[in-house]
mmCIF file of C-alpha atoms and ligand atoms in Angstrom:
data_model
loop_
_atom_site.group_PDB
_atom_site.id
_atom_site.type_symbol
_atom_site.label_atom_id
_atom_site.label_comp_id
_atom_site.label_asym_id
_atom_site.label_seq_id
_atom_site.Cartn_x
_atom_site.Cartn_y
_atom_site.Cartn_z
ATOM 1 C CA UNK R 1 0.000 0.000 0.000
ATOM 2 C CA UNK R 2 0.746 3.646 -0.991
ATOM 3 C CA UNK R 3 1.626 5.797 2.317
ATOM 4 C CA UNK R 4 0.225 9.385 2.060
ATOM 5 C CA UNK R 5 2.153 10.023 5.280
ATOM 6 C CA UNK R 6 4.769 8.361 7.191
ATOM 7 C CA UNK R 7 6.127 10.097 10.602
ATOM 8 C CA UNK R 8 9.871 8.111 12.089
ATOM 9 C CA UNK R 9 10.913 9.006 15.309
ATOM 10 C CA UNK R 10 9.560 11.986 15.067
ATOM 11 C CA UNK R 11 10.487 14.763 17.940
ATOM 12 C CA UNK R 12 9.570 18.557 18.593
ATOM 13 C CA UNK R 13 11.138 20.050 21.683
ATOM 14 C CA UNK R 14 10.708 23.520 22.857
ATOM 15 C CA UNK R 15 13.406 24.121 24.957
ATOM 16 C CA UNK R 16 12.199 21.592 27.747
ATOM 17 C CA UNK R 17 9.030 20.828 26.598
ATOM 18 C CA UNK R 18 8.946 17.990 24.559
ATOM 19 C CA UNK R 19 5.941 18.617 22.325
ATOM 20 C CA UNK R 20 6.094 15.208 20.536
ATOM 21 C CA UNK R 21 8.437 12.561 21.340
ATOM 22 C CA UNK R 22 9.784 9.508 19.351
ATOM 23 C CA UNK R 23 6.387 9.501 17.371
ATOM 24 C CA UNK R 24 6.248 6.779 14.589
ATOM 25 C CA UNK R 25 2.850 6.397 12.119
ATOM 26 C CA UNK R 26 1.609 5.973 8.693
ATOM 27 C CA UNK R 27 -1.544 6.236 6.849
ATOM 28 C CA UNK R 28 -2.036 5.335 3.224
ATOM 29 C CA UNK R 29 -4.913 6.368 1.469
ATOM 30 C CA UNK R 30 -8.633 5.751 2.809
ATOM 31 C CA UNK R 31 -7.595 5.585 6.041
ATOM 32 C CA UNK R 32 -9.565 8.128 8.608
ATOM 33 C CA UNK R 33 -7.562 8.402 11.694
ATOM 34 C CA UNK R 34 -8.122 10.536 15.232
ATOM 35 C CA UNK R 35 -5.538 11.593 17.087
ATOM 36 C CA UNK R 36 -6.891 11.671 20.500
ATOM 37 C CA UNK R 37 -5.305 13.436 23.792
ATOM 38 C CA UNK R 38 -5.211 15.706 26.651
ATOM 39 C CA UNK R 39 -4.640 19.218 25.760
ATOM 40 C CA UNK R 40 -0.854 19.812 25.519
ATOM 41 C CA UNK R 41 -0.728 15.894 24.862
ATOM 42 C CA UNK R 42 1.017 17.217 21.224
ATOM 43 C CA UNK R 43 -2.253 16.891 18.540
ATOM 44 C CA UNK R 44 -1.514 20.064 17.351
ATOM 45 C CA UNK R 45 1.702 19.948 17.153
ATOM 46 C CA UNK R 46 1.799 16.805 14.744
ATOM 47 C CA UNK R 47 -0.390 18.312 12.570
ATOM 48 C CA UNK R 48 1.842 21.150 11.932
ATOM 49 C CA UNK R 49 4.646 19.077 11.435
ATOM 50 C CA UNK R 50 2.156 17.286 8.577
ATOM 51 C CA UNK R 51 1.770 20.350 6.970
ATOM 52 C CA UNK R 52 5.644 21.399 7.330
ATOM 53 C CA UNK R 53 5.148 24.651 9.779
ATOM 54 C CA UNK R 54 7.179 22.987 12.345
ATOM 55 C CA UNK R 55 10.413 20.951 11.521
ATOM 56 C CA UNK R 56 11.171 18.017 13.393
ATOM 57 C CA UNK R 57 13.873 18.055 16.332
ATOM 58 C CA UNK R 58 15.067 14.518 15.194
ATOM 59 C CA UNK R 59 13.179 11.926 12.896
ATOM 60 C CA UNK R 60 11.228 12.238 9.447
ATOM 61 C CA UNK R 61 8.103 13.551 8.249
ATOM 62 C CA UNK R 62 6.758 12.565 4.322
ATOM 63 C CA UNK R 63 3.821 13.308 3.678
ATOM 64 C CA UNK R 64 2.609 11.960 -0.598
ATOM 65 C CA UNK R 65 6.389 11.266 -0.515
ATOM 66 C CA UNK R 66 8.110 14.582 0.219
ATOM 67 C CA UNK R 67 9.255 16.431 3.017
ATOM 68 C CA UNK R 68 6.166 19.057 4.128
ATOM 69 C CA UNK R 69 8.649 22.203 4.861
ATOM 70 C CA UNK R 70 10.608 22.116 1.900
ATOM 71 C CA UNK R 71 7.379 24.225 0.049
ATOM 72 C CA UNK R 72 6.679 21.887 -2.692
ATOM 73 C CA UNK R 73 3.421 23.242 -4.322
ATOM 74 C CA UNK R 74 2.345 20.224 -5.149
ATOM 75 C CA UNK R 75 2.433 18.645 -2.662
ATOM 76 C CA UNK R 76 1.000 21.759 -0.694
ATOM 77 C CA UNK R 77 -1.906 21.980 -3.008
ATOM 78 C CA UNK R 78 -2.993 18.342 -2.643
ATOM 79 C CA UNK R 79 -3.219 19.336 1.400
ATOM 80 C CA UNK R 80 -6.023 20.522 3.039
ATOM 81 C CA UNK R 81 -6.164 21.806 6.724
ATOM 82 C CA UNK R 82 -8.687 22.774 9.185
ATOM 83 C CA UNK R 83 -7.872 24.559 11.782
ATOM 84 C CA UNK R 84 -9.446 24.760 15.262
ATOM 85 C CA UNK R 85 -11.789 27.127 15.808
ATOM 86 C CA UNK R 86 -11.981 28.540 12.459
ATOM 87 C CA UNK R 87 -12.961 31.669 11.509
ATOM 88 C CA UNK R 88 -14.203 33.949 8.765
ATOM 89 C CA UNK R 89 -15.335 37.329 7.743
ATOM 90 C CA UNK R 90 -18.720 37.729 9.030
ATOM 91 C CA UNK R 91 -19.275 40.638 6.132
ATOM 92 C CA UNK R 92 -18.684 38.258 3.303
ATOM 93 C CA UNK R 93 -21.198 35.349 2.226
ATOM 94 C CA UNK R 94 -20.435 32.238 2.287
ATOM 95 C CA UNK R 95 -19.881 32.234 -1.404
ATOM 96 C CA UNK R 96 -17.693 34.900 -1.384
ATOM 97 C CA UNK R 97 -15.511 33.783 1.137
ATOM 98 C CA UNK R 98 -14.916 29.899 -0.976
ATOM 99 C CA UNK R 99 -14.564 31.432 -4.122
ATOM 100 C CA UNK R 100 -11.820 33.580 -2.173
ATOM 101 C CA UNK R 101 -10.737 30.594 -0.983
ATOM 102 C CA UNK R 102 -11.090 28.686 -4.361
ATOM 103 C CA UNK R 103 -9.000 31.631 -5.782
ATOM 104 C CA UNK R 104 -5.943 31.472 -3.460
ATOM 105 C CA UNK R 105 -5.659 27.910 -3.510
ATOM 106 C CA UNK R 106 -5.641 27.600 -7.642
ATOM 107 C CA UNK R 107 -9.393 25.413 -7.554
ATOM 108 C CA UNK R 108 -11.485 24.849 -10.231
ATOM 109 C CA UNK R 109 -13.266 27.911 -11.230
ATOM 110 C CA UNK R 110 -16.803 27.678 -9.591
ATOM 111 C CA UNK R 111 -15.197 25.060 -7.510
ATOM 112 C CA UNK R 112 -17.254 26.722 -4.604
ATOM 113 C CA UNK R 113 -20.716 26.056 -6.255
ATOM 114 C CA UNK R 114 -20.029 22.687 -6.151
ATOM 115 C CA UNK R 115 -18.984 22.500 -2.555
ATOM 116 C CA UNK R 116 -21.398 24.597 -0.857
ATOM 117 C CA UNK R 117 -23.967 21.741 -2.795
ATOM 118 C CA UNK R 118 -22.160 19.291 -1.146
ATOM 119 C CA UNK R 119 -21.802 20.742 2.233
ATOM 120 C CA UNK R 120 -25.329 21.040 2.498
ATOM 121 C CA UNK R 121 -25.047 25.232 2.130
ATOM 122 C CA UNK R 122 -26.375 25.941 -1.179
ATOM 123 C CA UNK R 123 -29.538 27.340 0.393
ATOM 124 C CA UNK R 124 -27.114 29.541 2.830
ATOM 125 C CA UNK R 125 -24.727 30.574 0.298
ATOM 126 C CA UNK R 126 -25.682 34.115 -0.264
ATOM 127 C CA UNK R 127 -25.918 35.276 3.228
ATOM 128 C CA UNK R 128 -23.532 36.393 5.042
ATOM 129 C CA UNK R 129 -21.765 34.228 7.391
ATOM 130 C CA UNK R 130 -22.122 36.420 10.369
ATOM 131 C CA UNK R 131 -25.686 35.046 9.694
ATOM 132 C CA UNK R 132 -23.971 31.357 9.989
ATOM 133 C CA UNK R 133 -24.922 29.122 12.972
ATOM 134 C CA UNK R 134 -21.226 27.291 14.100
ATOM 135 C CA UNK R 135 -22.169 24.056 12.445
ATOM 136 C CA UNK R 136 -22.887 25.938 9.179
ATOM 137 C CA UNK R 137 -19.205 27.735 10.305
ATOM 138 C CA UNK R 138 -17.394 24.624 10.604
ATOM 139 C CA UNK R 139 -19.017 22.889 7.531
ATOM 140 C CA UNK R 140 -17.674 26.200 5.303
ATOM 141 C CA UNK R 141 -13.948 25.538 7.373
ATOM 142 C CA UNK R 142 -14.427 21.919 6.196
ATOM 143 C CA UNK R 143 -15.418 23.102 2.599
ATOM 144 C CA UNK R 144 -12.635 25.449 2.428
ATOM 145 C CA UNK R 145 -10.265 22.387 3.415
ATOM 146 C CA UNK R 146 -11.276 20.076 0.548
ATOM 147 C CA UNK R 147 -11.010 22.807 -2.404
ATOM 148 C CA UNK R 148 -8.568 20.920 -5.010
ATOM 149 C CA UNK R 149 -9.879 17.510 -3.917
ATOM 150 C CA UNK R 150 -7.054 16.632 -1.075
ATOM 151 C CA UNK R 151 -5.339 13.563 -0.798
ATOM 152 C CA UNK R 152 -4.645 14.108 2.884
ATOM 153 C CA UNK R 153 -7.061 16.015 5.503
ATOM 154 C CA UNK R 154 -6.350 17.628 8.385
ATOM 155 C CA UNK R 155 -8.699 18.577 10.758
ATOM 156 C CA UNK R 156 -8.155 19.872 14.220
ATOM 157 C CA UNK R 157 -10.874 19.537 16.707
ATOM 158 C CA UNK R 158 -13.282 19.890 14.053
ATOM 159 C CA UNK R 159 -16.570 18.859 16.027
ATOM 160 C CA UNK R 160 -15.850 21.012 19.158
ATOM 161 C CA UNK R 161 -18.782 22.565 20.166
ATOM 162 C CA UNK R 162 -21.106 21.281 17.867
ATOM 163 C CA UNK R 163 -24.315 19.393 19.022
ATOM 164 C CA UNK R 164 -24.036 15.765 18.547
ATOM 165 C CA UNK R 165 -26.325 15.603 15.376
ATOM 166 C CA UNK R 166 -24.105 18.543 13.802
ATOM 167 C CA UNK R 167 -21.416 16.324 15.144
ATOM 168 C CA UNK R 168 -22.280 13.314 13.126
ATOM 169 C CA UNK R 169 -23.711 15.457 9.939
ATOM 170 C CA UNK R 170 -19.758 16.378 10.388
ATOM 171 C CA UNK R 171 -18.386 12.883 10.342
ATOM 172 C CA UNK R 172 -20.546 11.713 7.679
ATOM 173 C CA UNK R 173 -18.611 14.033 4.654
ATOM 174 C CA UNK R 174 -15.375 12.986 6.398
ATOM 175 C CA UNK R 175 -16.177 9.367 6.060
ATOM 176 C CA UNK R 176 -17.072 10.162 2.640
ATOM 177 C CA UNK R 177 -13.854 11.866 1.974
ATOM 178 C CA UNK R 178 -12.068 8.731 3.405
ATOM 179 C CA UNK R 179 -14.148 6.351 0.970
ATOM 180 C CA UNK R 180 -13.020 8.679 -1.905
ATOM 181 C CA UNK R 181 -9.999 7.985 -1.286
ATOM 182 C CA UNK R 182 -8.457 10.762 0.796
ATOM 183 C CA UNK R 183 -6.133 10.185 4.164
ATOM 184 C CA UNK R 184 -8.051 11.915 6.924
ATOM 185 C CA UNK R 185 -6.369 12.960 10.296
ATOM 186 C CA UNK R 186 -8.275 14.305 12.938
ATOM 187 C CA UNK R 187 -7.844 15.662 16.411
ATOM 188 C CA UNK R 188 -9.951 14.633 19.210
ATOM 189 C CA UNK R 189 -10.458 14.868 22.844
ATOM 190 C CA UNK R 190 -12.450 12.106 23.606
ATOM 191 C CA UNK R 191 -13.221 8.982 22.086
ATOM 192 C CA UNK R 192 -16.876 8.666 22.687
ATOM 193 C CA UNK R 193 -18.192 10.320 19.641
ATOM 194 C CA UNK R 194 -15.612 8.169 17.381
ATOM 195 C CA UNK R 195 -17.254 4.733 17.237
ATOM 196 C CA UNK R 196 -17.921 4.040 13.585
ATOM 197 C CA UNK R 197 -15.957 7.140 12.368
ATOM 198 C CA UNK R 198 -12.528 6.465 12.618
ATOM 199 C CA UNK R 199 -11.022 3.342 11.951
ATOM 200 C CA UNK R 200 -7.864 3.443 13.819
ATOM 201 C CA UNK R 201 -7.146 5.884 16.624
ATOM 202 C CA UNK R 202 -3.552 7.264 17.726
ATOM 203 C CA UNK R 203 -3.547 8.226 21.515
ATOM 204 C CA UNK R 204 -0.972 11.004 22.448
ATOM 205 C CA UNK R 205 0.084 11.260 25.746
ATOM 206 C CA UNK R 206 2.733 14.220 27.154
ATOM 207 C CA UNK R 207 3.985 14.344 23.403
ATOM 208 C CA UNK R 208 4.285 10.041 23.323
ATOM 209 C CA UNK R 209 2.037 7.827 21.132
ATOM 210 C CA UNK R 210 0.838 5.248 23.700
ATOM 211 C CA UNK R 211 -1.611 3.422 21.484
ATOM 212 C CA UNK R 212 -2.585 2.946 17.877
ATOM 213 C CA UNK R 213 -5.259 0.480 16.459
ATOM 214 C CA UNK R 214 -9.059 0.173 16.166
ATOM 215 C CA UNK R 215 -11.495 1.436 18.922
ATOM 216 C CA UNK R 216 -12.096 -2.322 19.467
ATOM 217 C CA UNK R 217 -8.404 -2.905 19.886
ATOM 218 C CA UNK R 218 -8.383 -0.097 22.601
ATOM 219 C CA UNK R 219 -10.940 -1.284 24.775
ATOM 220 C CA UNK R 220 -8.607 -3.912 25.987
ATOM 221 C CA UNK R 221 -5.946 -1.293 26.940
ATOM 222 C CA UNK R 222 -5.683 -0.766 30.481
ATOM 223 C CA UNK R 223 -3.275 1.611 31.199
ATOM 224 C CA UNK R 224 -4.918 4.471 28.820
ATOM 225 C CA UNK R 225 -4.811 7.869 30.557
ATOM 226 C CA UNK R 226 -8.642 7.978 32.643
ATOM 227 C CA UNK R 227 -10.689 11.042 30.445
ATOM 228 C CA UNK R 228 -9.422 9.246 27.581
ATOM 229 C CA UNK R 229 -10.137 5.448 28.523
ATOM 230 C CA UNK R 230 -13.009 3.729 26.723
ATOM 231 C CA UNK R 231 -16.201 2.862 27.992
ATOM 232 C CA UNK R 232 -16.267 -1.007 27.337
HETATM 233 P P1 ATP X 301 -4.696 21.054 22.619
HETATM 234 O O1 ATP X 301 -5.700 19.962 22.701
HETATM 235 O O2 ATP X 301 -4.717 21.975 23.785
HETATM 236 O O3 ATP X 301 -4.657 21.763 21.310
HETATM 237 P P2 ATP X 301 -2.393 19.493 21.789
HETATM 238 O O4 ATP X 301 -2.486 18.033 22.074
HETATM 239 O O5 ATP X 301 -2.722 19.942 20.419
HETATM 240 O O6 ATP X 301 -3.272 20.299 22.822
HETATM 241 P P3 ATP X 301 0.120 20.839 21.404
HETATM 242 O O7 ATP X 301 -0.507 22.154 21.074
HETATM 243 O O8 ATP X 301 0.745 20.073 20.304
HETATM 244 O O9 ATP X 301 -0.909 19.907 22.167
HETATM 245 O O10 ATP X 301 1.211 21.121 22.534
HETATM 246 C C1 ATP X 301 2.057 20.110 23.112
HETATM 247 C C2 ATP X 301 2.970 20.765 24.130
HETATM 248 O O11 ATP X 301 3.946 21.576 23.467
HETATM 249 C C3 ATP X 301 2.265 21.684 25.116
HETATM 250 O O12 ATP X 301 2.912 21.555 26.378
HETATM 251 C C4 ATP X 301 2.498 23.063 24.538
HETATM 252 O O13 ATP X 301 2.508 24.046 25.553
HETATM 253 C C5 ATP X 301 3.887 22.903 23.906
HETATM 254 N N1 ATP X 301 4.086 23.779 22.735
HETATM 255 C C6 ATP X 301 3.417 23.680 21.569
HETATM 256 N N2 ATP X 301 3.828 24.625 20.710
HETATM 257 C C7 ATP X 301 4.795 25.334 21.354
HETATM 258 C C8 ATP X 301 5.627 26.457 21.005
HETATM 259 N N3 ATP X 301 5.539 27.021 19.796
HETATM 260 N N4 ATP X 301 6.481 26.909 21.936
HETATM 261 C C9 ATP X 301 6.582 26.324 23.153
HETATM 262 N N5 ATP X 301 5.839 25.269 23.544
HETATM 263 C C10 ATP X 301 4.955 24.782 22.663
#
């Protein structure tokens, strides 16, 4: 199998602070993967190293087959990224603000039509999105992330603070996006709303990996930090 991202040994240290730690993964595509952890457990911190805005302390980062900081277009333009707690211009619609999107990324013209359609905001996409409720916010932040079609999708925290029917509206066009093909990463605190999401889970601990396998897999681990163990 292809590997649309492959992390060895991977460290980040600030100063003391050891952000991520000896962190070794791959996903090829399909795959739809949650990082899960404490805050400060180093989530974040991967992802940037995925999308080459932090360079590794010691250990490798590909991601399609090329190192993320060197600022390969390409490779950048086959990326898409989420970022937690996402925000727009409340002035501009939320056609306006994917088409602007559309525009700096190098989409398909009238790429937006297509995803506001598919995002379930065609009937929205004319008003403005200081009009938006969150969930209509964080579908445009997931719109805005799959312009060009990405091979790999990053999302951080996407569902926080949405309602747990917005939640699984959410993980519904991720799942698609995995089916299609795509290598979806996303950050998580808790496992509860992944069942039947995700099918492998990554648990970060104090910048360590400490598990990686199904959610059925992890219900037999013991030793999982307590807000993150599974409810068996
Ligand atoms: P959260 O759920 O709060 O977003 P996280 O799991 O994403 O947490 P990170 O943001 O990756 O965690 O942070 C991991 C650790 O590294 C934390 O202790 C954080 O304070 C530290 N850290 C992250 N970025 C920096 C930085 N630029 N400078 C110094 N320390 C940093």
């Amino acid at each position: 199998m292809s590997l649309n991202v492959e992390l060895k040994s991977v460290a980040r240290h600030y100063g003391p602070v050891k952000a991520v730690d000896d962190v070794s993964f791959s996903a090829g595509p399909g795959e739809v993967i949650a990082l899960v952890g404490h805050n400060g457990a180093g989530k974040t911190t991967l992802i940037k190293l995925m999308l080459g805005l932090a360079r590794p302390t010691a250990g490798s980062v590909a991601v399609l087959g090329q190192d993320p900081a060197a600022g390969d277009a390409s490779v950048r333009r086959r990326l898409g990224y989420l970022p937690e707690n996402v925000s727009f211009n409340p002035a501009l619609t939320g056609r306006e603000t994917l088409r602007f999107y559309v525009r700096l990324k190098g989409g398909r013209p009238r790429e937006e039509n297509g995803l506001l359609e598919r995002l379930g905001l065609a009937h929205a996409a004319d008003r403005r999105v200081g009009t938006y409720s969150k969930g209509m916010r964080q579908r445009l932040g997931l719109a805005q992330a799959m312009i060009g079609t990405p091979a790999v999708l990053l999302l951080d925290e996407p569902t926080t603070g949405l309602d747990p029917e917005l939640r699984q509206q959410f993980y519904g066009i991720v799942r698609e996006m995995g089916t299609a093909g795509a290598t979806v990463l996303l950050c998580s605190h808790a496992l509860n709303e992944l069942e039947g999401n995700a099918g492998r889970v990554v648990i970060m601990n104090e910048g360590r990996k400490i598990a990686d396998g199904s959610l059925d897999e992890l219900r037999h681990i013991a030793q999982l930090p307590t807000k993150i163990r599974l409810k068996t």
